[in-house]
mmCIF file of C-alpha atoms in Angstrom:
data_model
loop_
_atom_site.group_PDB
_atom_site.id
_atom_site.type_symbol
_atom_site.label_atom_id
_atom_site.label_comp_id
_atom_site.label_asym_id
_atom_site.label_seq_id
_atom_site.Cartn_x
_atom_site.Cartn_y
_atom_site.Cartn_z
ATOM 1 C CA MET A 1 -104.072 -15.228 -68.718
ATOM 2 C CA ARG A 2 -102.723 -18.636 -69.589
ATOM 3 C CA LEU A 3 -99.162 -19.191 -68.418
ATOM 4 C CA LYS A 4 -96.717 -19.386 -71.333
ATOM 5 C CA PRO A 5 -93.990 -22.006 -70.976
ATOM 6 C CA LEU A 6 -91.601 -19.874 -73.036
ATOM 7 C CA LEU A 7 -91.495 -16.091 -72.839
ATOM 8 C CA ASP A 8 -90.530 -13.180 -75.036
ATOM 9 C CA ILE A 9 -88.176 -11.279 -72.735
ATOM 10 C CA THR A 10 -86.697 -7.875 -73.462
ATOM 11 C CA MET A 11 -83.495 -7.059 -71.592
ATOM 12 C CA ILE A 12 -82.548 -3.372 -71.504
ATOM 13 C CA THR A 13 -78.969 -2.860 -70.422
ATOM 14 C CA THR A 14 -76.994 0.315 -69.677
ATOM 15 C CA PRO A 15 -75.396 2.711 -72.181
ATOM 16 C CA TRP A 16 -71.946 2.419 -70.581
ATOM 17 C CA PHE A 17 -70.471 -0.933 -71.642
ATOM 18 C CA ALA A 18 -71.039 -3.688 -74.199
ATOM 19 C CA LEU A 19 -72.288 -7.174 -73.308
ATOM 20 C CA PRO A 20 -70.193 -8.774 -71.972
ATOM 21 C CA PRO A 21 -67.830 -5.982 -70.877
ATOM 22 C CA VAL A 22 -64.135 -6.223 -71.719
ATOM 23 C CA ALA A 23 -63.005 -5.300 -68.198
ATOM 24 C CA TYR A 24 -65.042 -3.162 -65.793
ATOM 25 C CA GLY A 25 -68.828 -3.469 -65.911
ATOM 26 C CA GLY A 26 -70.497 -5.552 -63.214
ATOM 27 C CA ILE A 27 -74.075 -4.859 -64.322
ATOM 28 C CA GLU A 28 -73.255 -5.653 -67.909
ATOM 29 C CA ALA A 29 -71.467 -8.889 -66.954
ATOM 30 C CA MET A 30 -74.522 -10.005 -64.980
ATOM 31 C CA CYS A 31 -76.836 -9.106 -67.888
ATOM 32 C CA ALA A 32 -74.751 -11.083 -70.367
ATOM 33 C CA GLU A 33 -74.812 -14.158 -68.130
ATOM 34 C CA LEU A 34 -78.561 -13.831 -67.563
ATOM 35 C CA VAL A 35 -79.344 -13.441 -71.267
ATOM 36 C CA ASP A 36 -77.365 -16.552 -72.175
ATOM 37 C CA GLY A 37 -78.911 -18.536 -69.331
ATOM 38 C CA LEU A 38 -82.452 -17.590 -70.353
ATOM 39 C CA VAL A 39 -81.799 -18.446 -74.001
ATOM 40 C CA GLU A 40 -80.436 -21.835 -72.935
ATOM 41 C CA LEU A 41 -83.723 -22.415 -71.087
ATOM 42 C CA GLY A 42 -85.543 -21.860 -74.376
ATOM 43 C CA HIS A 43 -86.835 -18.328 -73.839
ATOM 44 C CA ARG A 44 -86.658 -15.701 -76.598
ATOM 45 C CA VAL A 45 -84.546 -12.784 -75.416
ATOM 46 C CA THR A 46 -84.101 -9.449 -77.160
ATOM 47 C CA VAL A 47 -81.323 -7.263 -75.796
ATOM 48 C CA ILE A 48 -81.496 -3.486 -76.171
ATOM 49 C CA GLY A 49 -77.955 -2.300 -75.579
ATOM 50 C CA VAL A 50 -74.999 -0.449 -77.055
ATOM 51 C CA GLY A 51 -72.087 -1.428 -79.261
ATOM 52 C CA SER A 52 -71.778 -5.022 -80.401
ATOM 53 C CA ASN A 53 -73.425 -8.175 -79.116
ATOM 54 C CA GLY A 54 -71.558 -10.911 -77.275
ATOM 55 C CA THR A 55 -74.622 -12.776 -76.010
ATOM 56 C CA LYS A 56 -76.884 -15.520 -77.371
ATOM 57 C CA GLY A 57 -79.851 -13.165 -77.539
ATOM 58 C CA ARG A 58 -81.170 -11.081 -80.398
ATOM 59 C CA PHE A 59 -79.509 -7.661 -80.187
ATOM 60 C CA ILE A 60 -80.718 -4.158 -81.031
ATOM 61 C CA ALA A 61 -78.263 -1.308 -80.467
ATOM 62 C CA THR A 62 -79.275 2.192 -79.426
ATOM 63 C CA ASP A 63 -75.745 3.405 -80.197
ATOM 64 C CA ASP A 64 -72.829 2.057 -82.210
ATOM 65 C CA SER A 65 -70.424 2.350 -79.291
ATOM 66 C CA PRO A 66 -70.680 2.344 -75.481
ATOM 67 C CA ALA A 67 -70.395 5.656 -73.644
ATOM 68 C CA GLY A 68 -67.514 4.244 -71.566
ATOM 69 C CA PRO A 69 -66.339 4.777 -67.986
ATOM 70 C CA GLN A 70 -65.240 8.373 -68.606
ATOM 71 C CA ARG A 71 -68.885 9.459 -68.949
ATOM 72 C CA LEU A 72 -70.322 7.538 -66.000
ATOM 73 C CA GLY A 73 -72.650 9.853 -64.115
ATOM 74 C CA ASN A 74 -73.333 11.957 -67.193
ATOM 75 C CA SER A 75 -77.080 12.093 -67.792
ATOM 76 C CA GLY A 76 -76.773 12.514 -71.567
ATOM 77 C CA PRO A 77 -76.057 8.876 -72.503
ATOM 78 C CA GLU A 78 -78.731 7.609 -70.105
ATOM 79 C CA VAL A 79 -81.483 9.875 -71.448
ATOM 80 C CA LEU A 80 -80.619 9.182 -75.091
ATOM 81 C CA HIS A 81 -80.445 5.437 -74.464
ATOM 82 C CA ALA A 82 -83.829 5.473 -72.697
ATOM 83 C CA ALA A 83 -85.482 7.452 -75.498
ATOM 84 C CA ARG A 84 -84.182 5.133 -78.199
ATOM 85 C CA ALA A 85 -85.018 2.033 -76.155
ATOM 86 C CA ALA A 86 -88.604 3.263 -75.759
ATOM 87 C CA ARG A 87 -88.919 3.521 -79.537
ATOM 88 C CA VAL A 88 -87.568 -0.023 -79.956
ATOM 89 C CA LEU A 89 -89.970 -1.372 -77.329
ATOM 90 C CA ARG A 90 -92.972 -0.122 -79.305
ATOM 91 C CA SER A 91 -92.009 -2.512 -82.108
ATOM 92 C CA LEU A 92 -91.649 -5.554 -79.832
ATOM 93 C CA ASP A 93 -94.244 -7.909 -78.397
ATOM 94 C CA SER A 94 -92.657 -8.439 -74.982
ATOM 95 C CA ASP A 95 -94.083 -10.613 -72.234
ATOM 96 C CA VAL A 96 -91.767 -9.011 -69.687
ATOM 97 C CA ILE A 97 -89.177 -6.224 -69.720
ATOM 98 C CA HIS A 98 -86.108 -6.425 -67.480
ATOM 99 C CA ASP A 99 -84.691 -2.906 -67.361
ATOM 100 C CA HIS A 100 -81.175 -2.411 -65.975
ATOM 101 C CA SER A 101 -80.881 1.231 -67.032
ATOM 102 C CA THR A 102 -81.375 4.159 -64.687
ATOM 103 C CA VAL A 103 -83.821 6.317 -66.651
ATOM 104 C CA GLY A 104 -85.747 3.612 -68.513
ATOM 105 C CA PRO A 105 -87.909 2.427 -65.583
ATOM 106 C CA LEU A 106 -89.531 5.878 -65.448
ATOM 107 C CA GLN A 107 -91.521 4.762 -68.491
ATOM 108 C CA ALA A 108 -92.741 1.514 -66.925
ATOM 109 C CA GLY A 109 -96.221 2.919 -66.314
ATOM 110 C CA GLN A 110 -96.718 3.347 -70.061
ATOM 111 C CA ARG A 111 -95.592 -0.181 -70.932
ATOM 112 C CA GLN A 112 -98.013 -3.024 -71.571
ATOM 113 C CA ALA A 113 -95.654 -5.682 -70.211
ATOM 114 C CA PRO A 114 -94.480 -5.767 -66.578
ATOM 115 C CA THR A 115 -91.101 -4.169 -65.897
ATOM 116 C CA VAL A 116 -88.555 -5.848 -63.626
ATOM 117 C CA VAL A 117 -85.804 -3.716 -62.071
ATOM 118 C CA THR A 118 -82.813 -5.284 -60.324
ATOM 119 C CA ALA A 119 -81.262 -3.106 -57.614
ATOM 120 C CA HIS A 120 -77.624 -3.604 -58.562
ATOM 121 C CA GLY A 121 -76.211 -1.205 -55.996
ATOM 122 C CA PRO A 122 -77.035 0.467 -52.689
ATOM 123 C CA VAL A 123 -80.678 1.303 -52.051
ATOM 124 C CA SER A 124 -80.004 4.136 -49.651
ATOM 125 C CA GLY A 125 -80.141 7.912 -50.102
ATOM 126 C CA GLU A 126 -81.392 9.278 -53.410
ATOM 127 C CA THR A 127 -81.314 5.866 -55.056
ATOM 128 C CA GLY A 128 -83.583 4.447 -52.382
ATOM 129 C CA ARG A 129 -86.001 7.339 -52.735
ATOM 130 C CA TYR A 130 -86.002 6.790 -56.507
ATOM 131 C CA TYR A 131 -86.898 3.106 -56.123
ATOM 132 C CA ARG A 132 -89.664 3.957 -53.663
ATOM 133 C CA ALA A 133 -91.102 6.440 -56.153
ATOM 134 C CA LEU A 134 -91.100 3.704 -58.814
ATOM 135 C CA SER A 135 -92.554 1.016 -56.581
ATOM 136 C CA ASP A 136 -96.116 1.152 -57.935
ATOM 137 C CA THR A 137 -95.039 0.666 -61.562
ATOM 138 C CA VAL A 138 -92.057 -1.728 -61.424
ATOM 139 C CA HIS A 139 -91.201 -5.059 -59.796
ATOM 140 C CA MET A 140 -88.062 -4.698 -57.686
ATOM 141 C CA VAL A 141 -85.579 -7.559 -57.307
ATOM 142 C CA ALA A 142 -82.867 -7.565 -54.650
ATOM 143 C CA ILE A 143 -79.495 -9.225 -55.205
ATOM 144 C CA SER A 144 -79.123 -10.344 -51.568
ATOM 145 C CA ARG A 145 -81.099 -10.786 -48.396
ATOM 146 C CA ALA A 146 -78.868 -8.171 -46.798
ATOM 147 C CA GLN A 147 -79.998 -5.653 -49.389
ATOM 148 C CA GLN A 148 -83.644 -6.459 -48.692
ATOM 149 C CA ALA A 149 -83.140 -6.104 -44.948
ATOM 150 C CA GLN A 150 -81.641 -2.639 -45.336
ATOM 151 C CA THR A 151 -84.829 -1.322 -46.960
ATOM 152 C CA PRO A 152 -87.833 -3.288 -45.690
ATOM 153 C CA ASP A 153 -90.133 -0.423 -46.724
ATOM 154 C CA ILE A 154 -89.517 -1.189 -50.406
ATOM 155 C CA PHE A 155 -91.760 -3.967 -51.714
ATOM 156 C CA TRP A 156 -89.467 -6.573 -53.193
ATOM 157 C CA SER A 157 -91.007 -8.906 -55.757
ATOM 158 C CA GLY A 158 -88.104 -11.298 -55.354
ATOM 159 C CA GLN A 159 -84.461 -11.818 -54.469
ATOM 160 C CA VAL A 160 -81.964 -13.496 -56.771
ATOM 161 C CA HIS A 161 -78.228 -13.693 -56.204
ATOM 162 C CA ASN A 162 -75.905 -12.678 -59.006
ATOM 163 C CA ALA A 163 -74.059 -15.533 -60.653
ATOM 164 C CA LEU A 164 -71.377 -16.647 -63.055
ATOM 165 C CA ARG A 165 -70.633 -19.638 -65.255
ATOM 166 C CA THR A 166 -68.410 -21.715 -63.007
ATOM 167 C CA GLY A 167 -66.798 -23.571 -65.893
ATOM 168 C CA ASP A 168 -65.417 -20.308 -67.303
ATOM 169 C CA TYR A 169 -63.145 -19.910 -64.278
ATOM 170 C CA PRO A 170 -59.839 -21.804 -63.954
ATOM 171 C CA TYR A 171 -59.563 -24.050 -60.906
ATOM 172 C CA ARG A 172 -56.300 -24.467 -59.013
ATOM 173 C CA ASP A 173 -55.838 -26.380 -55.788
ATOM 174 C CA ARG A 174 -52.145 -25.519 -55.417
ATOM 175 C CA LYS A 175 -51.755 -21.863 -54.555
ATOM 176 C CA GLU A 176 -48.842 -19.450 -54.588
ATOM 177 C CA ASP A 177 -47.576 -17.525 -51.580
ATOM 178 C CA HIS A 178 -49.479 -14.290 -52.073
ATOM 179 C CA VAL A 179 -52.879 -12.956 -51.110
ATOM 180 C CA LEU A 180 -55.042 -10.769 -53.306
ATOM 181 C CA PHE A 181 -57.124 -7.622 -53.134
ATOM 182 C CA LEU A 182 -59.202 -7.139 -56.288
ATOM 183 C CA GLY A 183 -61.598 -4.238 -56.666
ATOM 184 C CA ARG A 184 -62.011 -0.479 -56.701
ATOM 185 C CA ILE A 185 -59.317 1.446 -54.894
ATOM 186 C CA ALA A 186 -61.624 3.137 -52.439
ATOM 187 C CA GLU A 187 -61.765 3.631 -48.679
ATOM 188 C CA GLU A 188 -65.046 1.742 -48.390
ATOM 189 C CA LYS A 189 -63.322 -1.292 -49.896
ATOM 190 C CA GLY A 190 -60.778 -1.389 -47.059
ATOM 191 C CA VAL A 191 -57.612 -1.610 -49.159
ATOM 192 C CA HIS A 192 -55.512 -0.270 -46.255
ATOM 193 C CA LEU A 193 -56.866 -3.050 -44.043
ATOM 194 C CA ALA A 194 -55.858 -5.631 -46.655
ATOM 195 C CA ILE A 195 -52.289 -4.290 -46.628
ATOM 196 C CA ASP A 196 -52.113 -4.376 -42.827
ATOM 197 C CA ALA A 197 -53.556 -7.897 -42.583
ATOM 198 C CA ALA A 198 -51.313 -9.402 -45.266
ATOM 199 C CA ARG A 199 -48.234 -7.802 -43.726
ATOM 200 C CA GLU A 200 -49.076 -9.064 -40.248
ATOM 201 C CA ALA A 201 -49.672 -12.549 -41.672
ATOM 202 C CA GLY A 202 -46.269 -12.438 -43.385
ATOM 203 C CA LEU A 203 -47.550 -12.853 -46.944
ATOM 204 C CA PRO A 204 -47.078 -10.493 -49.905
ATOM 205 C CA LEU A 205 -50.192 -8.740 -51.176
ATOM 206 C CA THR A 206 -51.153 -8.175 -54.795
ATOM 207 C CA ILE A 207 -53.529 -5.255 -55.362
ATOM 208 C CA ALA A 208 -55.448 -5.211 -58.638
ATOM 209 C CA GLY A 209 -57.809 -2.313 -59.165
ATOM 210 C CA SER A 210 -58.294 1.048 -60.794
ATOM 211 C CA ARG A 211 -57.588 4.362 -59.067
ATOM 212 C CA ASN A 212 -59.330 6.700 -61.497
ATOM 213 C CA ASP A 213 -61.711 8.398 -59.065
ATOM 214 C CA PRO A 214 -60.238 11.799 -58.099
ATOM 215 C CA ALA A 215 -62.299 11.741 -54.900
ATOM 216 C CA GLU A 216 -60.207 8.815 -53.658
ATOM 217 C CA GLN A 217 -56.872 10.596 -54.129
ATOM 218 C CA PRO A 218 -56.669 11.855 -50.511
ATOM 219 C CA TYR A 219 -57.273 8.291 -49.321
ATOM 220 C CA ILE A 220 -54.585 6.937 -51.646
ATOM 221 C CA GLU A 221 -52.054 9.530 -50.557
ATOM 222 C CA GLY A 222 -52.934 9.485 -46.858
ATOM 223 C CA GLU A 223 -53.593 5.785 -46.197
ATOM 224 C CA LEU A 224 -52.198 3.667 -49.023
ATOM 225 C CA ARG A 225 -48.987 5.294 -50.191
ATOM 226 C CA PRO A 226 -47.416 5.307 -46.692
ATOM 227 C CA ARG A 227 -48.189 1.587 -46.408
ATOM 228 C CA MET A 228 -46.583 0.576 -49.695
ATOM 229 C CA GLY A 229 -43.460 -1.570 -49.573
ATOM 230 C CA ASP A 230 -41.646 -4.464 -51.200
ATOM 231 C CA ASP A 231 -44.345 -6.837 -49.934
ATOM 232 C CA VAL A 232 -47.127 -4.965 -51.784
ATOM 233 C CA ARG A 233 -47.486 -5.199 -55.561
ATOM 234 C CA TRP A 234 -49.964 -2.858 -57.256
ATOM 235 C CA VAL A 235 -50.718 -4.104 -60.778
ATOM 236 C CA GLY A 236 -53.433 -1.590 -61.700
ATOM 237 C CA GLU A 237 -56.721 -2.524 -63.344
ATOM 238 C CA ALA A 238 -56.515 -6.123 -64.533
ATOM 239 C CA ASP A 239 -57.940 -7.386 -67.812
ATOM 240 C CA ARG A 240 -59.890 -10.629 -67.687
ATOM 241 C CA ARG A 241 -56.921 -12.896 -68.344
ATOM 242 C CA THR A 242 -54.794 -11.275 -65.646
ATOM 243 C CA LYS A 243 -57.717 -11.219 -63.219
ATOM 244 C CA LEU A 244 -58.326 -14.952 -63.619
ATOM 245 C CA GLU A 245 -54.627 -15.742 -63.188
ATOM 246 C CA LEU A 246 -54.504 -13.722 -59.977
ATOM 247 C CA LEU A 247 -57.735 -15.194 -58.591
ATOM 248 C CA ALA A 248 -56.621 -18.756 -59.277
ATOM 249 C CA SER A 249 -53.087 -18.403 -57.894
ATOM 250 C CA ALA A 250 -53.768 -16.445 -54.684
ATOM 251 C CA ARG A 251 -53.947 -18.192 -51.320
ATOM 252 C CA CYS A 252 -57.023 -16.111 -50.565
ATOM 253 C CA LEU A 253 -59.009 -13.080 -51.608
ATOM 254 C CA LEU A 254 -59.100 -10.329 -48.980
ATOM 255 C CA PHE A 255 -62.460 -8.581 -48.810
ATOM 256 C CA PRO A 256 -62.290 -6.201 -45.797
ATOM 257 C CA ILE A 257 -65.203 -3.995 -46.865
ATOM 258 C CA GLN A 258 -66.228 -0.995 -44.806
ATOM 259 C CA TRP A 259 -69.812 -0.708 -46.036
ATOM 260 C CA GLU A 260 -72.926 -2.814 -46.514
ATOM 261 C CA GLU A 261 -72.097 -4.031 -50.015
ATOM 262 C CA PRO A 262 -75.203 -5.716 -51.474
ATOM 263 C CA PHE A 263 -73.288 -8.358 -53.430
ATOM 264 C CA GLY A 264 -69.542 -8.779 -53.862
ATOM 265 C CA MET A 265 -69.172 -10.473 -57.231
ATOM 266 C CA VAL A 266 -65.424 -10.878 -56.752
ATOM 267 C CA MET A 267 -66.079 -13.280 -53.858
ATOM 268 C CA ILE A 268 -67.795 -15.859 -56.040
ATOM 269 C CA GLU A 269 -65.201 -15.297 -58.788
ATOM 270 C CA ALA A 270 -62.467 -16.191 -56.311
ATOM 271 C CA MET A 271 -64.294 -19.235 -54.947
ATOM 272 C CA ALA A 272 -64.978 -20.491 -58.476
ATOM 273 C CA CYS A 273 -61.187 -20.630 -58.885
ATOM 274 C CA GLY A 274 -60.849 -22.631 -55.672
ATOM 275 C CA THR A 275 -59.662 -19.582 -53.732
ATOM 276 C CA PRO A 276 -61.155 -18.928 -50.291
ATOM 277 C CA VAL A 277 -62.278 -15.515 -49.063
ATOM 278 C CA VAL A 278 -61.211 -13.729 -45.884
ATOM 279 C CA ALA A 279 -63.709 -10.942 -45.263
ATOM 280 C CA LEU A 280 -65.312 -8.671 -42.719
ATOM 281 C CA ARG A 281 -68.905 -9.341 -41.716
ATOM 282 C CA ARG A 282 -70.648 -6.652 -43.743
ATOM 283 C CA GLY A 283 -73.408 -6.682 -46.357
ATOM 284 C CA SER A 284 -73.896 -9.954 -48.202
ATOM 285 C CA VAL A 285 -70.662 -11.589 -47.001
ATOM 286 C CA PRO A 286 -72.401 -14.129 -44.688
ATOM 287 C CA GLU A 287 -74.696 -15.184 -47.560
ATOM 288 C CA ILE A 288 -71.808 -15.879 -49.902
ATOM 289 C CA VAL A 289 -68.948 -17.186 -47.767
ATOM 290 C CA GLU A 290 -69.531 -20.357 -45.765
ATOM 291 C CA GLU A 291 -67.604 -19.821 -42.546
ATOM 292 C CA GLY A 292 -64.803 -22.317 -42.044
ATOM 293 C CA VAL A 293 -65.524 -24.017 -45.385
ATOM 294 C CA THR A 294 -65.016 -21.497 -48.197
ATOM 295 C CA GLY A 295 -63.347 -18.794 -46.124
ATOM 296 C CA PHE A 296 -63.374 -16.918 -42.858
ATOM 297 C CA ILE A 297 -65.690 -14.100 -41.787
ATOM 298 C CA CYS A 298 -64.174 -11.708 -39.265
ATOM 299 C CA ASP A 299 -65.925 -9.252 -36.977
ATOM 300 C CA HIS A 300 -62.926 -6.950 -36.565
ATOM 301 C CA PRO A 301 -59.960 -6.028 -38.799
ATOM 302 C CA ALA A 302 -57.560 -7.288 -36.109
ATOM 303 C CA GLU A 303 -58.852 -10.833 -36.794
ATOM 304 C CA LEU A 304 -57.948 -10.843 -40.505
ATOM 305 C CA ALA A 305 -54.292 -11.822 -40.142
ATOM 306 C CA LYS A 306 -55.120 -14.810 -37.924
ATOM 307 C CA ALA A 307 -57.693 -15.952 -40.499
ATOM 308 C CA ILE A 308 -55.060 -15.755 -43.235
ATOM 309 C CA GLY A 309 -52.858 -17.988 -41.090
ATOM 310 C CA SER A 310 -55.620 -20.619 -40.953
ATOM 311 C CA LEU A 311 -56.124 -21.017 -44.718
ATOM 312 C CA ASP A 312 -54.503 -24.465 -44.820
ATOM 313 C CA ARG A 313 -57.620 -25.819 -43.072
ATOM 314 C CA LEU A 314 -59.769 -25.082 -46.130
ATOM 315 C CA ASP A 315 -60.351 -27.267 -49.197
ATOM 316 C CA PRO A 316 -60.189 -25.377 -52.531
ATOM 317 C CA ARG A 317 -62.651 -27.868 -54.062
ATOM 318 C CA ALA A 318 -65.290 -26.897 -51.487
ATOM 319 C CA CYS A 319 -65.007 -23.293 -52.669
ATOM 320 C CA ARG A 320 -65.684 -24.181 -56.274
ATOM 321 C CA ASP A 321 -68.460 -26.615 -55.370
ATOM 322 C CA ARG A 322 -70.306 -23.929 -53.406
ATOM 323 C CA VAL A 323 -70.304 -21.593 -56.395
ATOM 324 C CA HIS A 324 -71.487 -24.355 -58.695
ATOM 325 C CA ARG A 325 -74.371 -25.242 -56.349
ATOM 326 C CA HIS A 326 -75.541 -21.769 -55.370
ATOM 327 C CA PHE A 327 -74.098 -19.070 -57.632
ATOM 328 C CA ASP A 328 -74.003 -20.537 -61.130
ATOM 329 C CA THR A 329 -75.715 -18.900 -64.109
ATOM 330 C CA ASP A 330 -78.153 -21.804 -64.385
ATOM 331 C CA GLN A 331 -79.583 -21.075 -60.929
ATOM 332 C CA MET A 332 -79.842 -17.335 -61.584
ATOM 333 C CA ALA A 333 -81.565 -17.768 -64.950
ATOM 334 C CA ALA A 334 -84.060 -20.299 -63.555
ATOM 335 C CA ALA A 335 -84.918 -17.999 -60.645
ATOM 336 C CA TYR A 336 -85.521 -15.001 -62.874
ATOM 337 C CA ALA A 337 -87.534 -17.102 -65.326
ATOM 338 C CA ALA A 338 -89.782 -18.263 -62.475
ATOM 339 C CA LEU A 339 -90.301 -14.669 -61.369
ATOM 340 C CA TYR A 340 -91.099 -13.561 -64.924
ATOM 341 C CA GLN A 341 -93.693 -16.316 -65.165
ATOM 342 C CA GLN A 342 -95.348 -15.097 -61.964
ATOM 343 C CA LEU A 343 -95.495 -11.526 -63.206
ATOM 344 C CA CYS A 344 -96.990 -12.516 -66.545
ATOM 345 C CA GLN A 345 -100.104 -13.824 -64.846
ATOM 346 C CA GLU A 346 -102.885 -11.275 -65.022
ATOM 347 C CA ARG A 347 -103.243 -9.137 -61.913
ATOM 348 C CA PRO A 348 -103.484 -5.382 -61.449
ATOM 349 C CA ARG A 349 -100.120 -3.872 -60.510
ATOM 350 C CA SER A 350 -101.719 -1.981 -57.631
ATOM 351 C CA GLU A 351 -103.083 -5.187 -56.047
ATOM 352 C CA PRO A 352 -101.205 -6.201 -52.876
ATOM 353 C CA ALA A 353 -98.834 -9.004 -53.697
ATOM 354 C CA ALA A 354 -98.338 -10.651 -50.317
ATOM 355 C CA HIS A 355 -99.001 -14.031 -51.920
ATOM 356 C CA MET A 356 -95.962 -13.700 -54.151
ATOM 357 C CA THR A 357 -93.159 -15.856 -52.798
ATOM 358 C CA PRO A 358 -89.707 -14.187 -52.800
ATOM 359 C CA LEU A 359 -87.092 -16.202 -54.632
ATOM 360 C CA LEU A 360 -84.416 -16.865 -52.046
ATOM 361 C CA HIS A 361 -81.224 -18.643 -53.031
#
């Protein structure tokens, strides 16, 4: 098949949040950025989503309103969204389908166009087994090299880091005397370690994050509440404006994760604002943070406070420059477009694809 310079791309998002999301919604935020980046490259992008459209692509809704965070994990919205998306797909002439839903990829074997699936979260346990079961009908994309390394038995068609539009983030080189934790209030995120490190370093900590998961209540009561004090401010879940103000003003973002997180979006959000990251060496952290330049990577929680005390050695401009060079929407869109072009060349899906070059950024 002759390679088309411009493609007809169909982007299927989730039923949970609109594009872009108002607050929570990491997958949807990534999708919105990718759609706009692909359109700016000249490709024709049709988005199958829910609610209203905030992207530059053509939009077809499977439902008038998003299901919302209260229904996350409920199979009903996913199944209905997949069924309606399948009907829409039959009316489209797609060169490639990028499916971010959970149920939708099950239909990839019946689609004429290749289906790309980005592994947005962990690829262990049931999720990993699901991706392995899909591997002969979809093209898997990892969001970090760390994620690929955790599951070498899954064939990965490529690897593309998530990204953001650097210019949408406010840059500040003069910081205030507080450090920040921004994310889910969960044990695996290491919020208690952030409190301990900030206190030992003698700086107040601002915690911004939701605590809606009932399963985390024992952790909150047992580990966090006893640590609270005048030097810890818990502001709850931050809207975008508040989040950007906090990211830009903090002396650093604390990211003491306790699991192999495949990609910590908040790290590049902080660096885009000129704010360095102090993190533990887990998951994708070494791919994102440049040690001694855009932050400090620690091997043990006891090292975090000392790293906070060394922040004056870092240049805020270097943080923003790294995001612009490596984690901007333009790079992500170009990488996905190159992968789409590869997949649109005629070749049986069952043919070994060792010649396909992973897209490493």
